[in-house]
Short mmCIF file of C-alpha atoms and ligand atoms in Angstrom, two decimals:
data_model
loop_
_atom_site.label_atom_id
_atom_site.label_comp_id
_atom_site.label_asym_id
_atom_site.label_seq_id
_atom_site.Cartn_x
_atom_site.Cartn_y
_atom_site.Cartn_z
CA UNK U 764 3.00 -21.60 36.52
CA UNK U 765 4.08 -23.75 38.55
CA UNK U 766 2.15 -24.68 41.87
CA UNK U 767 3.04 -22.79 44.97
CA UNK U 768 5.88 -24.40 47.13
CA UNK U 769 4.76 -25.26 50.59
CA UNK U 770 5.93 -22.83 53.55
CA UNK U 771 8.25 -25.07 54.70
CA UNK U 772 10.28 -25.96 51.33
CA UNK U 773 11.33 -23.76 48.34
CA UNK U 774 12.33 -26.28 45.53
CA UNK U 775 15.44 -24.94 43.71
CA UNK U 776 15.48 -24.25 39.77
CA UNK U 777 17.73 -25.41 37.05
CA UNK U 778 19.85 -21.52 37.06
CA UNK U 779 20.03 -21.87 32.96
CA UNK U 780 16.29 -22.26 32.25
CA UNK U 781 14.56 -21.92 35.58
CA UNK U 782 12.13 -24.69 35.51
CA UNK U 783 11.93 -26.94 38.53
CA UNK U 784 14.47 -29.71 38.93
CA UNK U 785 13.77 -33.30 39.55
CA UNK U 786 15.70 -35.06 42.54
CA UNK U 787 17.74 -38.30 41.46
CA UNK U 788 20.69 -39.93 42.94
CA UNK U 789 22.21 -37.12 45.71
CA UNK U 790 21.35 -35.06 42.64
CA UNK U 791 19.36 -32.53 40.84
CA UNK U 792 18.22 -33.10 37.49
CA UNK U 793 17.24 -30.72 34.42
CA UNK U 794 14.94 -32.85 31.97
CA UNK U 795 14.71 -29.35 29.74
CA UNK U 796 18.97 -29.68 28.72
CA UNK U 797 19.77 -33.00 30.23
CA UNK U 798 22.32 -30.95 33.23
CA UNK U 799 23.21 -33.12 36.69
CA UNK U 800 23.92 -31.00 39.96
CA UNK U 801 25.29 -33.17 42.47
CA UNK U 802 24.33 -32.70 46.11
CA UNK U 803 27.80 -32.47 47.95
CA UNK U 804 27.53 -32.69 51.99
CA UNK U 805 23.78 -31.45 52.24
CA UNK U 806 24.70 -28.63 49.43
CA UNK U 807 23.34 -28.69 45.96
CA UNK U 808 26.29 -27.49 43.11
CA UNK U 809 25.33 -25.77 40.12
CA UNK U 810 28.53 -24.70 39.55
CA UNK U 811 29.84 -28.11 39.27
CA UNK U 812 30.34 -27.29 35.18
CA UNK U 813 30.94 -23.48 35.34
CA UNK U 814 34.29 -22.45 35.17
CA UNK U 815 34.73 -19.27 37.23
CA UNK U 816 36.84 -16.04 36.20
CA UNK U 817 39.85 -15.59 37.30
CA UNK U 818 39.06 -13.06 39.29
CA UNK U 819 35.36 -14.89 40.69
CA UNK U 820 38.40 -17.70 41.75
CA UNK U 821 40.52 -15.69 43.00
CA UNK U 822 37.59 -14.08 45.70
CA UNK U 823 36.47 -17.64 46.22
CA UNK U 824 39.81 -19.24 47.46
CA UNK U 825 40.21 -15.80 49.47
CA UNK U 826 36.49 -16.65 51.26
CA UNK U 827 37.71 -20.19 51.35
CA UNK U 828 40.67 -19.66 53.64
CA UNK U 829 38.56 -17.08 55.61
CA UNK U 830 35.50 -19.17 56.25
CA UNK U 831 36.64 -20.38 59.79
CA UNK U 832 37.51 -17.12 60.91
CA UNK U 833 34.89 -14.95 59.31
CA UNK U 834 33.04 -14.25 61.92
CA UNK U 835 36.31 -13.69 64.57
CA UNK U 836 36.17 -10.38 66.50
CA UNK U 837 40.04 -10.01 65.09
CA UNK U 838 39.11 -10.53 61.75
CA UNK U 839 36.30 -8.59 61.68
CA UNK U 840 37.76 -5.80 63.51
CA UNK U 841 40.97 -5.63 60.83
CA UNK U 842 38.25 -5.44 57.93
CA UNK U 843 36.61 -2.88 59.71
CA UNK U 844 39.32 -0.39 60.53
CA UNK U 845 40.78 -1.16 56.92
CA UNK U 846 37.70 0.37 55.51
CA UNK U 847 37.49 3.25 57.63
CA UNK U 848 34.10 2.17 59.76
CA UNK U 849 33.58 3.68 63.79
CA UNK U 850 31.47 0.51 64.21
CA UNK U 851 31.82 -1.34 67.71
CA UNK U 852 32.62 -5.09 68.30
CA UNK U 853 29.11 -5.70 67.80
CA UNK U 854 29.47 -5.23 63.96
CA UNK U 855 28.08 -8.51 63.00
CA UNK U 856 24.87 -8.07 65.70
CA UNK U 857 24.31 -4.72 64.04
CA UNK U 858 24.30 -5.43 60.44
CA UNK U 859 22.08 -8.47 61.62
CA UNK U 860 19.93 -6.01 63.05
CA UNK U 861 19.82 -3.84 60.02
CA UNK U 862 18.81 -7.09 58.05
CA UNK U 863 15.92 -7.88 60.52
CA UNK U 864 14.71 -4.42 60.43
CA UNK U 865 14.44 -4.25 56.80
CA UNK U 866 12.81 -7.47 56.55
CA UNK U 867 10.03 -6.86 59.35
CA UNK U 868 7.41 -8.50 59.18
CA UNK U 869 8.57 -10.64 56.16
CA UNK U 870 7.55 -14.18 56.40
CA UNK U 871 7.82 -16.66 54.08
CA UNK U 872 11.19 -17.33 52.11
CA UNK U 873 14.12 -15.24 52.30
CA UNK U 874 17.28 -15.06 49.64
CA UNK U 875 20.80 -14.59 50.99
CA UNK U 876 23.28 -12.89 48.49
CA UNK U 877 26.61 -14.26 48.78
CA UNK U 878 25.58 -15.51 52.02
CA UNK U 879 29.75 -16.81 53.11
CA UNK U 880 29.47 -19.04 56.42
CA UNK U 881 25.77 -18.62 56.97
CA UNK U 882 26.93 -15.39 59.27
CA UNK U 883 23.74 -13.42 58.66
CA UNK U 884 21.24 -16.19 57.17
CA UNK U 885 21.62 -17.84 60.73
CA UNK U 886 20.47 -14.25 62.34
CA UNK U 887 17.64 -13.57 60.32
CA UNK U 888 15.92 -17.17 59.98
CA UNK U 889 12.88 -17.95 62.07
CA UNK U 890 10.05 -19.80 62.79
CA UNK U 891 7.93 -18.05 59.65
CA UNK U 892 11.07 -16.98 57.66
CA UNK U 893 13.04 -19.47 55.75
CA UNK U 894 16.53 -18.82 54.53
CA UNK U 895 18.04 -19.59 50.93
CA UNK U 896 21.48 -18.85 51.41
CA UNK U 897 24.26 -19.13 48.46
CA UNK U 898 27.54 -18.96 47.64
CA UNK U 899 29.76 -20.09 45.01
CA UNK U 900 32.80 -20.47 47.53
CA UNK U 901 32.57 -24.09 48.60
CA UNK U 902 34.44 -23.99 51.55
CA UNK U 903 32.36 -21.13 52.69
CA UNK U 904 29.16 -23.01 52.30
CA UNK U 905 30.67 -26.20 54.21
CA UNK U 906 31.83 -23.69 57.14
CA UNK U 907 28.08 -22.35 56.73
CA UNK U 908 26.85 -26.37 57.02
CA UNK U 909 29.06 -26.74 60.49
CA UNK U 910 27.93 -23.72 61.79
CA UNK U 911 24.23 -24.61 60.66
CA UNK U 912 24.96 -27.68 62.50
CA UNK U 913 26.51 -26.74 65.84
CA UNK U 914 23.95 -23.71 65.94
CA UNK U 915 21.04 -26.53 66.07
CA UNK U 916 18.97 -24.63 63.43
CA UNK U 917 16.47 -25.87 60.51
CA UNK U 918 15.27 -23.70 57.83
CA UNK U 919 18.40 -22.19 56.91
CA UNK U 920 19.36 -24.09 52.82
CA UNK U 921 22.69 -23.09 51.64
CA UNK U 922 23.42 -23.91 47.77
CA UNK U 923 26.65 -23.26 45.54
CA UNK U 924 25.60 -20.80 42.88
CA UNK U 925 26.23 -17.22 41.08
CA UNK U 926 24.28 -14.04 41.35
CA UNK U 927 24.03 -14.05 37.88
CA UNK U 928 22.32 -17.59 37.81
CA UNK U 929 20.64 -18.04 40.71
CA UNK U 930 18.81 -21.35 40.86
CA UNK U 931 15.48 -20.53 41.75
CA UNK U 932 12.11 -19.64 40.28
CA UNK U 933 10.79 -16.46 39.49
CA UNK U 934 9.15 -14.18 41.94
CA UNK U 935 9.37 -16.58 44.85
CA UNK U 936 11.39 -15.19 47.13
CA UNK U 937 9.80 -12.35 50.33
CA UNK U 938 12.55 -10.75 51.41
CA UNK U 939 16.60 -10.40 49.93
CA UNK U 940 19.66 -10.00 51.74
CA UNK U 941 23.03 -8.88 50.78
CA UNK U 942 25.52 -8.93 53.51
CA UNK U 943 29.69 -7.01 52.18
CA UNK U 944 29.64 -8.50 48.64
CA UNK U 945 27.53 -6.24 46.02
CA UNK U 946 30.90 -4.28 45.08
CA UNK U 947 32.21 -7.69 44.10
CA UNK U 948 30.14 -8.85 41.28
CA UNK U 949 31.25 -7.62 37.91
CA UNK U 950 28.01 -6.26 36.79
CA UNK U 951 26.21 -4.65 39.11
CA UNK U 952 22.80 -4.17 37.49
CA UNK U 953 22.96 -7.80 35.87
CA UNK U 954 23.46 -9.05 39.36
CA UNK U 955 20.59 -6.93 40.90
CA UNK U 956 18.12 -7.44 37.85
CA UNK U 957 18.46 -11.06 38.72
CA UNK U 958 18.21 -10.85 42.33
CA UNK U 959 14.85 -8.89 41.34
CA UNK U 960 14.13 -11.57 38.75
CA UNK U 961 13.78 -14.00 42.06
CA UNK U 962 11.57 -11.78 43.92
CA UNK U 963 8.43 -10.46 44.72
CA UNK U 964 6.86 -7.47 43.94
CA UNK U 965 7.24 -5.07 46.82
CA UNK U 966 9.51 -7.23 48.54
CA UNK U 967 12.67 -5.83 50.56
CA UNK U 968 16.31 -6.11 49.91
CA UNK U 969 18.65 -5.28 52.91
CA UNK U 970 22.28 -4.41 51.21
CA UNK U 971 25.54 -3.52 52.81
CA UNK U 972 28.76 -2.57 50.77
CA UNK U 973 31.35 0.08 50.24
CA UNK U 974 31.30 3.16 48.60
CA UNK U 975 34.45 5.27 47.11
CA UNK U 976 36.70 6.95 50.21
CA UNK U 977 39.92 7.17 51.21
CA UNK U 978 40.09 4.15 53.32
CA UNK U 979 42.87 1.67 52.79
CA UNK U 980 40.46 -0.94 51.48
CA UNK U 981 38.50 1.16 49.15
CA UNK U 982 41.90 2.30 48.21
CA UNK U 983 43.15 -1.17 47.42
CA UNK U 984 39.78 -1.85 45.68
CA UNK U 985 39.63 0.73 43.04
CA UNK U 986 43.25 -0.55 42.35
CA UNK U 987 41.69 -3.71 41.45
CA UNK U 988 39.86 -3.73 38.27
CA UNK U 989 37.85 -6.71 39.41
CA UNK U 990 36.18 -4.91 42.14
CA UNK U 991 33.69 -1.89 42.09
CA UNK U 992 33.69 1.05 44.26
CA UNK U 993 30.73 2.61 44.19
CA UNK U 994 29.14 6.16 44.40
CA UNK U 995 25.87 6.13 46.29
CA UNK U 996 23.91 8.34 42.96
CA UNK U 997 25.23 5.28 40.19
CA UNK U 998 23.98 2.76 42.67
CA UNK U 999 20.51 4.44 42.96
CA UNK U 1000 21.10 4.48 38.95
CA UNK U 1001 21.81 1.01 38.96
CA UNK U 1002 18.93 -0.26 41.61
CA UNK U 1003 16.33 2.39 39.59
CA UNK U 1004 17.94 -0.10 36.22
CA UNK U 1005 17.13 -3.47 38.00
CA UNK U 1006 13.62 -2.49 38.87
CA UNK U 1007 13.77 -1.50 42.33
CA UNK U 1008 12.59 1.48 44.55
CA UNK U 1009 12.39 2.82 47.68
CA UNK U 1010 16.32 3.31 48.37
CA UNK U 1011 16.93 4.10 51.48
CA UNK U 1012 21.16 4.49 52.59
CA UNK U 1013 23.39 5.16 55.15
CA UNK U 1014 26.85 5.82 55.47
CA UNK U 1015 29.67 4.95 58.01
CA UNK U 1016 33.25 5.72 56.65
CA UNK U 1017 32.86 4.41 53.16
CA UNK U 1018 30.85 1.41 54.53
CA UNK U 1019 27.28 2.01 53.27
CA UNK U 1020 23.85 0.21 54.18
CA UNK U 1021 21.09 0.50 52.13
CA UNK U 1022 17.39 -0.71 51.54
CA UNK U 1023 15.09 -1.16 48.56
CA UNK U 1024 11.95 -2.44 47.36
CA UNK U 1025 11.63 -4.50 44.32
CA UNK U 1026 9.56 -2.04 42.11
CA UNK U 1027 5.27 -2.74 42.51
CA UNK U 1028 4.35 -3.66 38.54
CA UNK U 1029 3.00 -0.35 37.03
CA UNK U 1030 -1.07 -0.18 35.91
ZN1 ZN Y 739 17.41 -26.38 32.65
#
């Protein structure tokens, strides 16, 4: 067992063997399997030697392109229209409020899965809550670093990693958020299990995603084999399989907001 990290910092772990990493010349090193992970522009890159699947590469490329406008009102309103969502112009702030509400009382470390340009990481960070954002698109992470610097924030750290191999030790996070990307993970249960691995028992998770419906975006997504369009009962089943409980869904058009908790160990 490793010692608990000090409150203000959580160390990254090797995404392969999950052991602590050693800092070397602008990189992190795993002596267990002799791997070096470079740090570029303050972003540890755990995917520099990983070949992403073609579907993931396509998504990463799209995200690289839209990163600078991802939080802009015109882009968000087009996305919402395509999703059949009735939400208003304060959409991002409303989702941020949902995340904050789910994390109410949570202090310590929060994981933002597929964090994009740190859109929600920045909005949920607080003096008592440090956020670790991971994404596989370097372009969005660089945009995220620029956003963090512009907002003068401390307490948000970003890394390039896959949800299937998170660069953290077991049971380190007090909460998790995952905004608008669960449907993009090829194997939902595998992704949820890996997220659960990094969470403390009873820790809450807030997720926004899409479910099956007749909106243009979900019709398009159904045709693309690399995107999942959920049915709520299936999602509930996936969460249970991955070790979550307390599923609380809320639907707006095809847009689903839900919270769940990592299950407590059975005694
Ligand atoms: Zn390792």
